[in-house]
PDB file of C-alpha atoms in Angstrom:
ATOM      1  CA  MET A   1       0.000   0.000   0.000  1.00 65.00           C
ATOM      2  CA  LYS A   2       1.189   3.465  -0.824  1.00 68.00           C
ATOM      3  CA  GLY A   3       1.126   6.323   1.615  1.00 65.00           C
ATOM      4  CA  SER A   4      -1.863   7.958  -0.076  1.00 78.00           C
ATOM      5  CA  GLU A   5      -3.853   4.715   0.032  1.00 86.00           C
ATOM      6  CA  ILE A   6      -3.178   4.379   3.758  1.00 88.00           C
ATOM      7  CA  ASP A   7      -4.296   7.968   4.321  1.00 86.00           C
ATOM      8  CA  GLU A   8      -7.498   7.348   2.358  1.00 88.00           C
ATOM      9  CA  PHE A   9      -8.089   4.177   4.363  1.00 91.00           C
ATOM     10  CA  ILE A  10      -7.628   6.016   7.678  1.00 92.00           C
ATOM     11  CA  GLY A  11     -10.094   8.722   6.625  1.00 92.00           C
ATOM     12  CA  ALA A  12     -12.654   6.200   5.383  1.00 93.00           C
ATOM     13  CA  PHE A  13     -12.198   4.066   8.511  1.00 95.00           C
ATOM     14  CA  LEU A  14     -12.880   7.040  10.794  1.00 95.00           C
ATOM     15  CA  ILE A  15     -15.991   7.911   8.796  1.00 95.00           C
ATOM     16  CA  LEU A  16     -17.185   4.300   9.052  1.00 96.00           C
ATOM     17  CA  ILE A  17     -16.572   4.134  12.812  1.00 96.00           C
ATOM     18  CA  GLY A  18     -18.358   7.478  13.236  1.00 94.00           C
ATOM     19  CA  GLY A  19     -21.359   6.136  11.328  1.00 94.00           C
ATOM     20  CA  ILE A  20     -21.477   2.968  13.428  1.00 95.00           C
ATOM     21  CA  ILE A  21     -21.321   4.974  16.668  1.00 93.00           C
ATOM     22  CA  SER A  22     -24.123   7.247  15.407  1.00 92.00           C
ATOM     23  CA  VAL A  23     -26.326   4.207  14.680  1.00 93.00           C
ATOM     24  CA  ILE A  24     -25.632   2.839  18.165  1.00 92.00           C
ATOM     25  CA  SER A  25     -26.571   6.235  19.567  1.00 91.00           C
ATOM     26  CA  ALA A  26     -29.844   6.230  17.646  1.00 92.00           C
ATOM     27  CA  LEU A  27     -30.647   2.813  19.092  1.00 93.00           C
ATOM     28  CA  GLY A  28     -29.924   4.163  22.563  1.00 90.00           C
ATOM     29  CA  ILE A  29     -32.287   7.076  22.011  1.00 90.00           C
ATOM     30  CA  ILE A  30     -35.037   4.647  21.032  1.00 92.00           C
ATOM     31  CA  ARG A  31     -34.405   2.050  23.752  1.00 92.00           C
ATOM     32  CA  PHE A  32     -33.604   4.084  26.875  1.00 90.00           C
ATOM     33  CA  PRO A  33     -36.491   4.586  29.329  1.00 89.00           C
ATOM     34  CA  ASP A  34     -36.469   8.277  30.284  1.00 88.00           C
ATOM     35  CA  VAL A  35     -35.443  11.690  29.017  1.00 88.00           C
ATOM     36  CA  TYR A  36     -32.251  11.751  31.078  1.00 87.00           C
ATOM     37  CA  THR A  37     -30.761   8.564  29.680  1.00 86.00           C
ATOM     38  CA  ARG A  38     -31.953   9.416  26.178  1.00 89.00           C
ATOM     39  CA  ALA A  39     -30.259  12.794  26.349  1.00 88.00           C
ATOM     40  CA  HIS A  40     -27.109  11.044  27.521  1.00 86.00           C
ATOM     41  CA  ALA A  41     -27.188   8.787  24.465  1.00 87.00           C
ATOM     42  CA  ALA A  42     -27.950  11.724  22.212  1.00 86.00           C
ATOM     43  CA  THR A  43     -25.104  13.892  23.423  1.00 88.00           C
ATOM     44  CA  LYS A  44     -22.240  11.579  24.323  1.00 85.00           C
ATOM     45  CA  SER A  45     -22.189   9.014  21.561  1.00 86.00           C
ATOM     46  CA  THR A  46     -23.656  11.167  18.825  1.00 83.00           C
ATOM     47  CA  THR A  47     -21.024  13.807  19.490  1.00 89.00           C
ATOM     48  CA  LEU A  48     -18.311  11.178  19.209  1.00 92.00           C
ATOM     49  CA  GLY A  49     -19.862   9.759  16.035  1.00 92.00           C
ATOM     50  CA  VAL A  50     -20.184  13.140  14.334  1.00 92.00           C
ATOM     51  CA  LEU A  51     -16.691  14.185  15.405  1.00 93.00           C
ATOM     52  CA  LEU A  52     -15.155  10.975  14.051  1.00 94.00           C
ATOM     53  CA  SER A  53     -17.000  11.418  10.767  1.00 95.00           C
ATOM     54  CA  LEU A  54     -15.878  15.032  10.428  1.00 94.00           C
ATOM     55  CA  VAL A  55     -12.274  14.215  11.360  1.00 94.00           C
ATOM     56  CA  GLY A  56     -12.305  11.347   8.870  1.00 94.00           C
ATOM     57  CA  ALA A  57     -13.608  13.657   6.148  1.00 94.00           C
ATOM     58  CA  PHE A  58     -10.987  16.258   7.079  1.00 94.00           C
ATOM     59  CA  ILE A  59      -8.157  13.710   6.888  1.00 92.00           C
ATOM     60  CA  TYR A  60      -9.463  12.260   3.638  1.00 91.00           C
ATOM     61  CA  ILE A  61      -9.708  15.671   1.935  1.00 91.00           C
ATOM     62  CA  TRP A  62      -6.401  16.809   3.390  1.00 90.00           C
ATOM     63  CA  MET A  63      -4.506  13.750   2.200  1.00 88.00           C
ATOM     64  CA  THR A  64      -6.141  13.245  -1.207  1.00 86.00           C
ATOM     65  CA  GLU A  65      -6.646  16.854  -2.317  1.00 86.00           C
ATOM     66  CA  SER A  66      -3.879  18.525  -0.257  1.00 87.00           C
ATOM     67  CA  LEU A  67      -6.534  20.930   0.949  1.00 88.00           C
ATOM     68  CA  ILE A  68      -7.188  22.021   4.526  1.00 91.00           C
ATOM     69  CA  SER A  69     -10.898  22.660   4.903  1.00 89.00           C
ATOM     70  CA  VAL A  70     -11.615  25.495   7.316  1.00 93.00           C
ATOM     71  CA  ARG A  71     -15.314  24.615   7.179  1.00 93.00           C
ATOM     72  CA  LEU A  72     -14.641  21.130   8.516  1.00 92.00           C
ATOM     73  CA  ILE A  73     -12.423  22.517  11.274  1.00 94.00           C
ATOM     74  CA  LEU A  74     -15.159  24.973  12.261  1.00 95.00           C
ATOM     75  CA  GLY A  75     -17.731  22.155  12.148  1.00 92.00           C
ATOM     76  CA  ILE A  76     -15.564  20.018  14.433  1.00 92.00           C
ATOM     77  CA  VAL A  77     -15.111  22.870  16.922  1.00 93.00           C
ATOM     78  CA  PHE A  78     -18.807  23.822  16.776  1.00 93.00           C
ATOM     79  CA  VAL A  79     -20.032  20.268  17.417  1.00 90.00           C
ATOM     80  CA  PHE A  80     -17.417  19.695  20.128  1.00 89.00           C
ATOM     81  CA  ILE A  81     -18.548  22.790  22.039  1.00 90.00           C
ATOM     82  CA  THR A  82     -22.304  22.951  21.444  1.00 91.00           C
ATOM     83  CA  ALA A  83     -23.497  19.329  21.626  1.00 88.00           C
ATOM     84  CA  PRO A  84     -22.503  18.577  25.242  1.00 87.00           C
ATOM     85  CA  VAL A  85     -23.656  22.007  26.427  1.00 90.00           C
ATOM     86  CA  SER A  86     -27.055  21.692  24.751  1.00 89.00           C
ATOM     87  CA  GLY A  87     -27.521  18.203  26.182  1.00 88.00           C
ATOM     88  CA  HIS A  88     -26.688  19.490  29.651  1.00 88.00           C
ATOM     89  CA  LEU A  89     -29.166  22.347  29.306  1.00 91.00           C
ATOM     90  CA  ILE A  90     -31.924  20.036  28.067  1.00 89.00           C
ATOM     91  CA  ILE A  91     -31.399  17.665  30.992  1.00 87.00           C
ATOM     92  CA  ARG A  92     -31.338  20.550  33.476  1.00 87.00           C
ATOM     93  CA  ALA A  93     -34.557  21.991  31.987  1.00 90.00           C
ATOM     94  CA  ALA A  94     -36.239  18.584  32.174  1.00 88.00           C
ATOM     95  CA  TYR A  95     -35.205  18.236  35.810  1.00 87.00           C
ATOM     96  CA  ARG A  96     -36.469  21.702  36.718  1.00 86.00           C
ATOM     97  CA  SER A  97     -39.751  20.888  34.947  1.00 88.00           C
ATOM     98  CA  LYS A  98     -40.039  17.861  37.244  1.00 85.00           C
ATOM     99  CA  VAL A  99     -39.920  15.246  34.495  1.00 84.00           C
ATOM    100  CA  LYS A 100     -40.081  11.836  36.169  1.00 85.00           C
ATOM    101  CA  MET A 101     -37.003   9.672  36.379  1.00 83.00           C
ATOM    102  CA  THR A 102     -37.240   5.973  35.733  1.00 80.00           C
ATOM    103  CA  GLU A 103     -37.755   3.675  38.713  1.00 80.00           C
ATOM    104  CA  ASP A 104     -34.293   2.212  38.089  1.00 80.00           C
ATOM    105  CA  THR A 105     -32.609   5.511  38.994  1.00 75.00           C
ATOM    106  CA  VAL A 106     -30.383   4.921  42.001  1.00 75.00           C
ATOM    107  CA  GLU A 107     -29.203   8.408  42.937  1.00 75.00           C
ATOM    108  CA  ASP A 108     -30.489  11.939  42.342  1.00 77.00           C
ATOM    109  CA  GLU A 109     -27.411  14.165  42.531  1.00 72.00           C
ATOM    110  CA  LEU A 110     -29.235  17.375  41.592  1.00 73.00           C
ATOM    111  CA  LYS A 111     -31.673  17.063  44.489  1.00 75.00           C
ATOM    112  CA  GLU A 112     -29.148  18.458  46.968  1.00 76.00           C
ATOM    113  CA  VAL A 113     -27.832  21.104  44.597  1.00 75.00           C
ATOM    114  CA  LEU A 114     -31.145  22.552  43.439  1.00 72.00           C
ATOM    115  CA  GLY A 115     -33.327  21.616  46.381  1.00 69.00           C
ATOM    116  CA  ASN A 116     -35.865  20.252  43.893  1.00 57.00           C
ATOM    117  CA  LYS A 117     -37.864  17.145  44.573  1.00 57.00           C
ATOM    118  CA  PRO A 118     -39.092  15.566  41.330  1.00 53.00           C
ATOM    119  CA  GLU A 119     -42.550  14.097  41.582  1.00 55.00           C
ATOM    120  CA  ALA A 120     -42.552  10.346  42.053  1.00 50.00           C
TER     121      ALA A 120
END
C-alpha cells in the first residue's frame, strides 16, 4: 500500500466508525427509558460519532486533495462545544420541569444542589 492509500483508508475508517457509533446512539435514544438517559445517548455518543466522521472527512480531503478545509475545522469545533452544552441544558430543563425519572434511577445528585424534589 502506498502512503496515499493508507491515508485514504484512515479517513474512510474514521468515517465508518463514526457512522457505526451514530447508529448505536440512535438505538440508545429509542431504547432508553427516560429523558435523562436518552439525552445522555444523544449527546455523548452522537457527538463522538459526528466528530469521528468530520475528522475522517478532514483527513481524507487533506490527504487526497492537499486541501485544509476550514469549514470542517469549524464544524468540528462547533459540534465539540455545542453538543454537550445543549444536552446538559436540556437535561437541566427537564429536571427543573419535574420530568419523572425511571424507577431504576439509584441516585439523584441534583436534588441536593437545586433543592428540587421531582414528583414520584
